[in-house]
Amino acid sequence: MKGGYRHVMERTLAIIKPDGVSRGIIGEVIKRLENNDFKIAAMKMLHLSKKQAEGFYAVHQGKPFFESLTAFMSSGPAVVMVLEGENVITRYRELMGATNYKEAAEGTIRREFATDIEKNVVHGSDAPETAAFEIAYYFNNLEIVI
Ligand code: IDP
Ligand code: MG
């Protein structure tokens, strides 16, 4: 393994959350994806029901923020995307920044646009297993075009 760097082709699930859509920063997020060489393999807009948001965030069931988070995620339309590329899970999480925008690195999407620890504009899968579950939650194979 040259240089100790593993080249891993991956897919990840990205969401522009309802706060990002309602504040008119869909284009801003997509511009950053394109500028940073992320390949968009699938994309659509949808408005989750409360139940659908609870299913998507089932891993957080029982946490104090679960009720509020799933209400927020079902409060309006969101843009869901599949991104594909080498180490895309980590690379996209770096572009997003930390969950809490106050702790997010300078220049990240959350640092620049989030208004709240909950309303933090974007979602990204955190591991290959969660990415597979999350992609299948929104897309079938015919909808993933590369
Ligand atoms: P992540 O989106 O950076 O992976 P997670 O811990 O998976 O962060 O949490 C999922 C989402 O739940 C966050 O993006 C944020 O919207 C919300 N959230 C996480 N922690 C808190 C909290 O302490 N208070 C309120 N909302 C939170
Ligand atoms: Mg997460």
Coordinates of C-alpha atoms and ligand atoms in Angstrom, one line a residue:
M1 CA 0.0 0.0 0.0
K2 CA 1.8 3.1 -1.3
G3 CA 2.1 6.0 1.1
G4 CA -0.3 4.3 3.6
Y5 CA -3.3 5.8 1.8
R6 CA -6.2 3.4 0.9
H7 CA -8.1 4.2 -2.2
V8 CA -11.7 3.2 -1.5
M9 CA -14.5 3.8 -3.9
E10 CA -17.5 4.7 -1.8
R11 CA -21.0 6.2 -1.9
T12 CA -22.5 8.4 0.7
L13 CA -26.0 9.9 1.3
A14 CA -26.0 13.7 1.4
I15 CA -29.0 15.8 2.4
I16 CA -29.7 19.6 2.1
K17 CA -32.0 19.8 5.1
P18 CA -35.2 21.8 5.2
D19 CA -33.4 24.9 6.7
G20 CA -31.0 24.9 3.8
V21 CA -33.8 24.6 1.2
S22 CA -36.0 27.3 2.8
R23 CA -33.1 29.7 3.2
G24 CA -32.2 29.4 -0.5
I25 CA -28.7 27.8 -0.2
I26 CA -29.3 24.7 -2.3
G27 CA -27.1 26.3 -5.0
E28 CA -24.4 27.2 -2.5
V29 CA -24.1 23.7 -1.2
I30 CA -24.1 22.1 -4.7
K31 CA -21.5 24.7 -5.9
R32 CA -19.2 23.5 -3.1
L33 CA -19.7 19.9 -4.1
E34 CA -18.8 20.6 -7.7
N35 CA -15.9 22.9 -6.8
N36 CA -14.4 20.2 -4.6
D37 CA -14.8 17.5 -7.3
F38 CA -17.6 15.5 -5.7
K39 CA -19.6 13.3 -8.2
I40 CA -23.3 13.6 -7.8
A41 CA -24.7 10.1 -8.7
A42 CA -28.3 10.8 -7.8
M43 CA -30.4 13.7 -6.7
K44 CA -34.1 14.6 -5.9
M45 CA -36.2 16.8 -3.7
L46 CA -38.8 15.4 -1.3
H47 CA -40.8 16.3 1.8
L48 CA -40.5 13.6 4.5
S49 CA -43.5 12.8 6.7
K50 CA -42.8 12.7 10.4
K51 CA -42.8 8.8 10.3
Q52 CA -40.4 8.8 7.4
A53 CA -38.0 11.1 9.3
E54 CA -38.3 8.9 12.3
G55 CA -37.4 5.9 10.2
F56 CA -34.4 7.6 8.7
Y57 CA -33.1 8.7 12.1
A58 CA -34.0 5.5 13.9
V59 CA -30.4 5.2 15.2
H60 CA -31.1 8.3 17.3
Q61 CA -34.4 7.1 18.8
G62 CA -34.4 7.7 22.6
K63 CA -32.0 10.7 22.4
P64 CA -33.3 14.0 23.9
F65 CA -33.2 15.7 20.4
F66 CA -35.0 12.9 18.5
E67 CA -38.5 14.5 18.7
S68 CA -37.3 17.9 17.7
L69 CA -35.0 16.6 15.0
T70 CA -37.6 14.5 13.2
A71 CA -40.1 17.4 13.4
F72 CA -37.5 19.7 11.8
M73 CA -36.6 17.2 9.1
S74 CA -40.3 16.8 8.2
S75 CA -41.0 20.5 8.3
G76 CA -40.4 21.2 4.6
P77 CA -38.7 19.9 1.5
A78 CA -35.2 18.6 1.5
V79 CA -32.7 17.7 -1.3
V80 CA -31.3 14.2 -1.1
M81 CA -28.2 13.1 -3.1
V82 CA -25.9 10.2 -3.6
L83 CA -22.3 11.2 -3.8
E84 CA -19.7 8.8 -5.2
G85 CA -15.9 8.8 -5.1
E86 CA -12.8 7.7 -3.3
N87 CA -13.1 8.1 0.4
V88 CA -16.2 10.2 -0.2
I89 CA -17.8 9.5 3.2
T90 CA -14.9 11.1 5.1
R91 CA -14.3 13.8 2.4
Y92 CA -17.9 14.9 2.5
R93 CA -18.0 15.0 6.3
E94 CA -14.9 17.2 6.2
L95 CA -16.7 19.6 3.8
M96 CA -19.8 19.7 6.1
G97 CA -17.9 20.3 9.3
A98 CA -18.7 19.2 12.9
T99 CA -22.3 18.6 13.9
N100 CA -22.2 21.7 16.2
Y101 CA -21.4 24.6 13.8
K102 CA -19.7 26.4 16.7
E103 CA -17.1 23.6 16.7
A104 CA -16.9 23.3 12.9
A105 CA -13.7 24.2 11.1
E106 CA -13.4 27.5 9.2
G107 CA -14.7 27.3 5.7
T108 CA -17.0 24.3 6.2
I109 CA -20.6 24.4 5.1
R110 CA -21.9 24.1 8.7
R111 CA -19.5 26.8 10.0
E112 CA -20.6 29.2 7.3
F113 CA -24.4 28.5 7.1
A114 CA -25.7 26.6 10.2
T115 CA -27.8 28.6 12.6
D116 CA -28.2 26.0 15.3
I117 CA -26.8 22.6 16.4
E118 CA -30.0 21.0 15.0
K119 CA -30.6 23.3 12.0
N120 CA -27.2 22.6 10.5
V121 CA -28.1 22.6 6.8
V122 CA -26.6 19.3 5.7
H123 CA -26.5 15.6 6.5
G124 CA -23.8 13.1 5.5
S125 CA -23.5 9.4 6.3
D126 CA -20.8 8.5 8.8
A127 CA -19.7 4.9 7.7
P128 CA -20.1 2.5 4.8
E129 CA -22.9 0.5 6.6
T130 CA -24.9 3.6 7.5
A131 CA -24.4 4.9 3.9
A132 CA -25.8 1.7 2.4
F133 CA -28.9 1.9 4.7
E134 CA -29.4 5.6 4.1
I135 CA -29.0 5.5 0.3
A136 CA -31.5 2.6 0.1
Y137 CA -33.9 4.6 2.2
Y138 CA -34.3 7.1 -0.6
F139 CA -33.1 5.6 -3.9
N140 CA -33.4 2.5 -5.9
N141 CA -30.7 1.3 -8.3
L142 CA -32.3 2.8 -11.4
E143 CA -32.2 6.3 -9.8
I144 CA -28.4 6.1 -9.3
V145 CA -27.1 7.1 -12.6
I146 CA -23.3 6.6 -12.4
Ligands
IDP1 P1 -24.2 14.4 12.2 O1 -25.4 14.9 11.4 O2 -23.0 15.3 12.2 O3 -23.8 13.0 11.8 P2 -25.5 13.2 14.5 O4 -24.9 13.0 15.9 O5 -25.7 12.0 13.7 O6 -24.7 14.3 13.7 O7 -27.0 13.9 14.8 C1 -27.9 13.9 13.7 C2 -28.5 15.3 13.7 O8 -29.2 15.5 14.9 C3 -27.5 16.4 13.6 O9 -27.0 16.7 12.3 C4 -28.3 17.6 14.2 O10 -29.3 18.1 13.2 C5 -29.1 16.9 15.3 N1 -28.4 16.9 16.6 C6 -27.3 16.2 17.0 N2 -27.0 16.5 18.2 C7 -27.9 17.4 18.7 C8 -28.1 18.1 19.9 O11 -27.3 17.9 20.9 N3 -29.2 18.9 20.0 C9 -30.0 19.1 18.9 N4 -29.9 18.5 17.8 C10 -28.8 17.7 17.6
MG2 MG -25.0 11.2 11.9

